[in-house]
Rosetta silent file (secondary structure, phi, psi, omega in degrees, C-alpha in Angstrom):
SEQUENCE: SEIKLLQIATAISSGMEFLCSKKILHKRLCCRNIQMGDGMTPKISGFGLSHIYSNDEKPDYTRWTALEMFKQNNYVVKSDVWSFGCLFWEILALGGTLYNHVASKDVPARVIKGLRPTQLSYIGDELYQICLHCWQLDLDERPTFQLIRDSLEPLIHQNTSGLLSFVHFNGFDYETHCPEMEIIT
SCORE:     score description
SCORE:     0.000 S_00000001
   1 L     0.000 -175.958  159.643    7.533   12.831   25.307 S_00000001
   2 H   -64.039  -46.219 -152.006    4.260   12.395   24.310 S_00000001
   3 H   -67.342  -45.477 -169.208    3.179   13.553   27.800 S_00000001
   4 H   -59.048  -54.912  149.336    5.504   16.749   27.114 S_00000001
   5 H   -44.468  -23.557  172.966    3.741   17.644   24.020 S_00000001
   6 H   -35.031  -65.423 -153.065    0.737   17.351   26.079 S_00000001
   7 H  -115.168   -8.911  117.052    1.671   19.648   28.241 S_00000001
   8 H   -15.067  -76.635  163.895    3.235   21.995   26.113 S_00000001
   9 H   -29.545  -91.170  151.677   -0.010   22.262   24.179 S_00000001
  10 H    23.534  -85.751 -162.641   -1.939   22.736   27.818 S_00000001
  11 H   -52.702  -38.169 -169.763    0.131   25.906   28.400 S_00000001
  12 H   -58.288  -46.981 -176.923    0.104   27.259   24.718 S_00000001
  13 H   -38.332  -50.187 -167.845   -3.820   26.828   25.252 S_00000001
  14 H   -76.734   -9.272 -175.991   -3.622   28.496   28.679 S_00000001
  15 H  -109.926  -42.623  136.630   -1.386   31.701   27.423 S_00000001
  16 H    -0.382  -90.814  170.750   -3.982   31.569   24.695 S_00000001
  17 H   -62.759    0.403 -175.348   -6.576   32.171   26.749 S_00000001
  18 H   -91.773  -68.495  151.565   -4.888   34.820   28.872 S_00000001
  19 H   -37.190  -58.622 -175.414   -4.575   36.867   25.764 S_00000001
  20 L   -76.170   27.303  150.148   -8.106   36.724   24.335 S_00000001
  21 L  -118.449  -28.898  144.004   -9.092   37.919   27.832 S_00000001
  22 L   -48.979   11.143  168.241   -6.791   40.795   27.573 S_00000001
  23 L    89.894  -41.700 -157.364   -8.482   41.691   24.177 S_00000001
  24 L   -56.526  162.573   84.195   -5.581   40.921   22.147 S_00000001
  25 L   -64.782 -179.298  172.026   -5.221   38.648   19.197 S_00000001
  26 L   -75.279  -73.244  154.819   -2.562   37.233   17.537 S_00000001
  27 L    77.523   -9.734 -167.640   -2.483   36.548   14.173 S_00000001
  28 L  -159.495   40.653 -168.978    0.372   34.729   13.439 S_00000001
  29 L   -86.689   97.779 -162.131   -0.096   31.856   16.032 S_00000001
  30 L  -142.592  174.714 -164.828    2.241   28.504   14.400 S_00000001
  31 H   -68.714  -27.558  169.262    5.064   27.140   16.665 S_00000001
  32 H   -13.330  -59.355 -175.791    7.338   29.117   15.102 S_00000001
  33 H   -84.018   -5.723  145.215    6.302   32.016   17.485 S_00000001
  34 E   -63.758   91.237  166.994    6.627   29.502   20.045 S_00000001
  35 E  -100.805  151.608  179.219    9.349   29.902   22.488 S_00000001
  36 E  -115.863  138.706 -143.112   10.672   27.499   25.468 S_00000001
  37 E  -146.965 -171.600 -170.665   11.775   28.808   28.238 S_00000001
  38 H   -44.235  136.781  178.816   13.297   27.503   31.604 S_00000001
  39 H    60.597   16.631 -178.444   11.613   23.425   32.057 S_00000001
  40 H    89.572   10.773 -173.317   10.178   23.550   29.013 S_00000001
  41 E  -115.310  153.841 -153.845    7.734   26.161   29.318 S_00000001
  42 E   -89.643  111.884 -174.179    6.021   27.800   26.345 S_00000001
  43 E  -117.895  121.476 -157.515    6.159   31.231   25.646 S_00000001
  44 E   -91.025  120.353  177.143    3.544   32.818   23.075 S_00000001
  45 L  -128.341  176.893  158.701    6.003   35.495   21.295 S_00000001
  46 L   102.477   -4.809  154.022    5.422   36.650   17.368 S_00000001
  47 L   -70.171 -175.841 -178.236    3.150   39.392   18.194 S_00000001
  48 L    49.786 -125.739  176.047    2.922   43.082   18.409 S_00000001
  49 L  -107.690   23.697  170.934    6.223   44.735   17.348 S_00000001
  50 L   -98.169  -15.669  162.262    7.797   41.391   17.791 S_00000001
  51 L   -76.438   16.887 -179.192    6.972   40.356   14.042 S_00000001
  52 L  -100.089   90.211 -158.390    8.954   42.641   12.536 S_00000001
  53 L   -93.698  152.175  165.937   12.162   40.560   11.056 S_00000001
  54 L  -103.860  -25.954  179.932   15.190   42.202   10.012 S_00000001
  55 L   -55.551 -172.532  175.168   16.429   39.677    7.780 S_00000001
  56 L  -120.577   10.774  139.810   14.968   39.569    4.046 S_00000001
  57 L   -39.415   84.125  170.503   13.223   36.025    5.185 S_00000001
  58 L   -89.265  141.602  168.739    9.723   37.214    5.941 S_00000001
  59 L   -71.624  156.450 -159.885    7.692   34.478    7.378 S_00000001
  60 L  -158.309  113.947  156.364    4.401   33.663    5.287 S_00000001
  61 L  -128.624   75.082 -168.496    1.534   32.173    7.451 S_00000001
  62 L   -90.853  -27.116 -170.167   -0.340   31.020    4.828 S_00000001
  63 L   -87.759  -33.366 -170.241   -0.390   27.511    6.191 S_00000001
  64 L   -95.419   -2.851 -155.622   -1.915   28.714    9.878 S_00000001
  65 L   -79.597  117.894 -173.870   -4.406   31.078    8.214 S_00000001
  66 L   -74.947 -162.606 -162.599   -8.187   30.680    8.999 S_00000001
  67 H   -88.768  -45.343  161.569  -10.712   29.975    6.632 S_00000001
  68 H   -65.885   -5.289  165.333  -12.183   33.611    7.157 S_00000001
  69 H   -81.734  -49.552 -170.306   -9.265   35.456    5.980 S_00000001
  70 H   -31.930  -82.549 -158.950   -9.174   33.344    3.199 S_00000001
  71 H   -50.219  -48.813 -139.819  -13.429   34.202    2.272 S_00000001
  72 H  -131.593  -21.027 -163.560  -13.320   37.624    4.098 S_00000001
  73 L    43.467   73.859 -174.009  -10.413   38.925    5.505 S_00000001
  74 L  -127.142  114.820  156.689  -11.975   38.712    8.898 S_00000001
  75 L  -107.085  178.530  162.050  -10.035   37.990   11.309 S_00000001
  76 L  -170.520 -178.850 -177.865  -11.139   37.417   15.161 S_00000001
  77 H   -39.092  -63.842 -165.952  -10.603   35.155   18.430 S_00000001
  78 H   -68.266   -0.547  146.053  -11.840   31.855   16.826 S_00000001
  79 H   -67.455  -58.108  160.040   -9.542   32.842   13.657 S_00000001
  80 H   -80.599   24.395  148.107   -6.567   31.907   16.102 S_00000001
  81 H   -77.212  -61.333  166.532   -8.392   29.439   17.281 S_00000001
  82 H   -15.720  -51.391  169.705   -8.476   27.582   14.167 S_00000001
  83 H   -47.102  -39.989  169.373   -4.888   28.647   14.300 S_00000001
  84 H   -82.760  -51.498  176.599   -3.869   26.596   17.292 S_00000001
  85 H   -30.979  -49.267 -163.384   -5.669   23.550   15.712 S_00000001
  86 H   -65.506  -47.511  165.847   -2.911   24.083   13.179 S_00000001
  87 H   -58.371  -37.569  173.017   -0.231   24.624   15.685 S_00000001
  88 H   -59.231  -55.427  179.518   -1.623   21.846   17.816 S_00000001
  89 H   -62.238    5.763 -154.969   -1.015   19.304   14.938 S_00000001
  90 H   -80.036  -53.643 -177.686    3.001   21.166   13.831 S_00000001
  91 H   -29.212  -59.619  175.422    3.217   19.890   17.779 S_00000001
  92 H   -63.040  -26.380 -176.057    1.872   16.063   17.116 S_00000001
  93 H  -112.990   34.939  160.856    3.509   15.394   14.245 S_00000001
  94 L    80.878    8.657  175.993    6.694   16.960   15.635 S_00000001
  95 L   105.391  -10.038  166.356    7.551   19.640   14.242 S_00000001
  96 L   -26.925  168.275 -177.382    6.448   19.225   10.250 S_00000001
  97 L   -81.037   64.058  -92.640    5.080   21.060    7.714 S_00000001
  98 L  -108.175  167.562 -168.710    1.488   21.264    7.648 S_00000001
  99 L    74.798   -9.979  -94.453    0.568   20.863    3.934 S_00000001
 100 L  -139.985    2.363  150.104    4.007   20.035    3.167 S_00000001
 101 L   -97.757    1.919 -164.553    2.252   18.588   -0.581 S_00000001
 102 L  -102.163  126.646  160.257    0.922   21.910   -1.391 S_00000001
 103 L   -46.331  143.299  138.835    2.135   25.569   -2.575 S_00000001
 104 H   -15.301  -87.596 -168.804    2.187   28.433   -0.446 S_00000001
 105 H   -60.339    7.179 -179.281   -0.096   30.163   -3.115 S_00000001
 106 H  -121.577    3.516  159.645   -2.715   27.066   -3.863 S_00000001
 107 H   -34.940 -101.962 -162.055   -3.515   26.970    0.364 S_00000001
 108 H   -31.784  -63.221 -121.877   -6.502   29.359    0.450 S_00000001
 109 H   -94.005  -22.290 -179.608   -8.443   28.168   -2.887 S_00000001
 110 H   -73.892  -36.557 -166.231   -7.687   24.239   -1.054 S_00000001
 111 H   -72.945  -32.981 -169.754   -8.393   25.264    2.391 S_00000001
 112 H   -71.768  -12.442 -178.090  -11.861   26.854    1.234 S_00000001
 113 L  -102.647    3.237 -161.665  -12.634   23.841   -0.465 S_00000001
 114 L   121.756    0.792  159.350  -11.887   21.709    2.432 S_00000001
 115 L   -34.548   37.035 -149.019   -8.482   20.983    2.899 S_00000001
 116 L  -108.103  165.021  149.859   -7.219   20.349    6.732 S_00000001
 117 L   -26.930  100.127 -169.794   -4.202   18.506    8.118 S_00000001
 118 L   -76.545  175.692  166.043   -4.753   14.859    7.864 S_00000001
 119 L   -63.866  111.241  161.036   -4.665   12.484   10.792 S_00000001
 120 L   -39.132  156.159 -170.691   -1.115   11.184   11.219 S_00000001
 121 L  -103.905   17.711  146.888   -1.287    7.505   11.956 S_00000001
 122 L   -53.104  -65.945  164.964    0.660    8.261   15.574 S_00000001
 123 E   -62.597  156.167 -177.142   -2.140   10.346   16.696 S_00000001
 124 L  -115.539 -154.673 -152.301   -5.323    9.111   17.859 S_00000001
 125 H   -73.215  -62.030 -149.998   -8.733    9.876   17.575 S_00000001
 126 H   -57.914  -48.278  171.566   -9.545   11.419   20.199 S_00000001
 127 H   -66.397  -26.272 -172.875   -6.566   14.253   19.698 S_00000001
 128 H   -87.360  -15.404 -175.562   -6.941   14.779   16.104 S_00000001
 129 H   -92.098   33.128  176.216  -10.463   15.142   17.032 S_00000001
 130 H  -112.658   -4.207  170.833   -9.707   18.580   18.638 S_00000001
 131 H   -71.649  -50.623  175.357   -7.598   19.958   15.789 S_00000001
 132 H   -23.533  -72.861 -159.616  -11.255   19.228   13.739 S_00000001
 133 L   -49.595  -38.074 -169.505  -12.883   21.197   16.480 S_00000001
 134 L   -86.627  -21.693  178.159  -10.707   24.084   16.126 S_00000001
 135 L  -103.429   74.433 -134.286  -10.940   23.914   12.243 S_00000001
 136 L  -135.956  117.032 -163.119  -14.344   24.136   12.408 S_00000001
 137 L  -103.187   -6.006  135.747  -16.060   26.159    9.743 S_00000001
 138 L   -20.123  110.207 -172.962  -18.656   27.870   11.914 S_00000001
 139 L   -91.846    0.780 -179.389  -16.880   29.974   14.303 S_00000001
 140 L   -70.389  -32.100  177.279  -19.537   29.781   16.816 S_00000001
 141 L   -57.752  -23.860 -148.760  -18.575   25.516   16.606 S_00000001
 142 L  -101.029  148.630 -173.863  -14.721   26.176   17.074 S_00000001
 143 L   -77.290  176.292  166.907  -14.168   26.031   20.916 S_00000001
 144 L   -41.099 -175.016  150.809  -12.801   28.666   23.497 S_00000001
 145 L   -99.456  -32.097  158.704   -8.751   28.173   24.881 S_00000001
 146 L  -122.743   52.046  162.812  -10.425   27.281   27.338 S_00000001
 147 L   -91.829  -37.912 -159.340  -13.071   24.331   26.628 S_00000001
 148 H   -60.496  -55.638 -173.714   -9.361   23.335   24.313 S_00000001
 149 H   -69.148   12.318 -140.472   -7.452   23.587   27.413 S_00000001
 150 H  -133.163  -55.486 -162.699  -10.017   22.097   29.572 S_00000001
 151 H   -90.575  -19.894  167.306  -10.318   19.192   26.829 S_00000001
 152 H   -84.437  -33.233 -131.471   -5.765   18.462   27.119 S_00000001
 153 H   -61.564  -50.352  155.253   -5.731   19.114   31.023 S_00000001
 154 H   -22.089  -54.300  175.767   -7.084   15.179   31.523 S_00000001
 155 H   -63.025  -39.672 -177.585   -4.807   13.540   28.712 S_00000001
 156 H   -44.375  -57.810 -170.309   -1.750   14.455   30.636 S_00000001
 157 H   -73.431  -12.261  174.096   -2.690   12.183   33.140 S_00000001
 158 L   -66.011  124.861  144.459   -4.149    9.302   30.579 S_00000001
 159 L   -24.561  115.803  158.288   -1.683    6.459   28.967 S_00000001
 160 L   -89.640   37.688  171.632   -0.954    8.127   26.096 S_00000001
 161 L   -69.730  -77.801  -94.827   -1.025    4.585   24.038 S_00000001
 162 L  -132.587  -30.881  128.371   -3.980    5.196   22.392 S_00000001
 163 L    -1.178 -102.766 -157.223   -3.517    9.519   22.310 S_00000001
 164 E  -133.731  108.867 -175.820   -0.433    9.684   20.905 S_00000001
 165 L  -145.313  134.733  163.216    2.447    7.357   20.632 S_00000001
 166 L  -106.957  102.615 -153.684    6.013    7.713   18.539 S_00000001
 167 L  -130.158   82.065 -147.492    6.372    3.953   19.034 S_00000001
 168 L   -86.055  156.007  174.248    8.744    3.930   15.986 S_00000001
 169 L  -144.052 -171.295 -146.140    8.029    0.205   13.028 S_00000001
 170 L   -92.901  135.516 -174.129    9.362   -0.861    9.951 S_00000001
 171 L    77.885   -8.361  146.101    8.577    2.023    7.139 S_00000001
 172 L   -13.917   78.696  168.502    8.079    4.239    9.662 S_00000001
 173 L  -127.164  126.398 -167.874    8.257    8.089    8.828 S_00000001
 174 L   -53.276  149.030  168.603    8.131   11.244   10.567 S_00000001
 175 L   -51.327  142.549 -140.896    6.255   13.982    8.819 S_00000001
 176 L   -89.434  117.865  138.069    8.843   15.814    6.461 S_00000001
 177 L   -63.036  113.378  142.140    9.965   19.956    8.291 S_00000001
 178 L  -144.938  121.210  170.173   10.751   22.245    5.260 S_00000001
 179 L   -31.891  -70.561 -156.021   11.473   25.391    6.309 S_00000001
 180 H   -49.602  -47.714 -157.935   11.431   27.128    2.648 S_00000001
 181 H   -52.933  -66.319 -105.172    7.252   26.489    2.425 S_00000001
 182 H  -116.546   38.969  172.676    7.065   28.529    5.464 S_00000001
 183 L  -125.691   65.636 -118.034    8.739   31.720    4.121 S_00000001
 184 L   -79.028  145.285  173.298    7.594   34.231    1.207 S_00000001
 185 L  -113.185    0.000    0.000    9.628   34.067   -1.725 S_00000001
């Protein structure tokens, strides 16, 4: 349900707040690195040694990479905030692939020029604004994970009709998930 997705995003922001308090940078934050535990409790994974893969397919994190990484190869806590904005968009898009119309090799140049994931027809302005705040160019203008959590928590108790609605209408189409665009070939 729409409320459950907001609860999951709130819990992830809370988990990231905890990691930040321990001075841990994730660097690979995206939906594929969130595991769901009992009762649909999200568990953040994919950092430290757990990001080593044994098969031939290596995940490509380009679509979740912060602008400053493309420009200066500089990763900071606010880079994880950028990635959270992408992860939040993924959650709201029910697993749709970010920039599914752009090849991975073209994403960095397009992000530097201002490409951001679009606001989907079923995502309200208030939720999309959270994403946009995470994608601010100036690191100081990006929210902390505590601010993200504090923005999301009250929304869980609201009527979601203006925030997020999966009510179908003629011609409705969910965002496409393109797993081949999320691996290095």
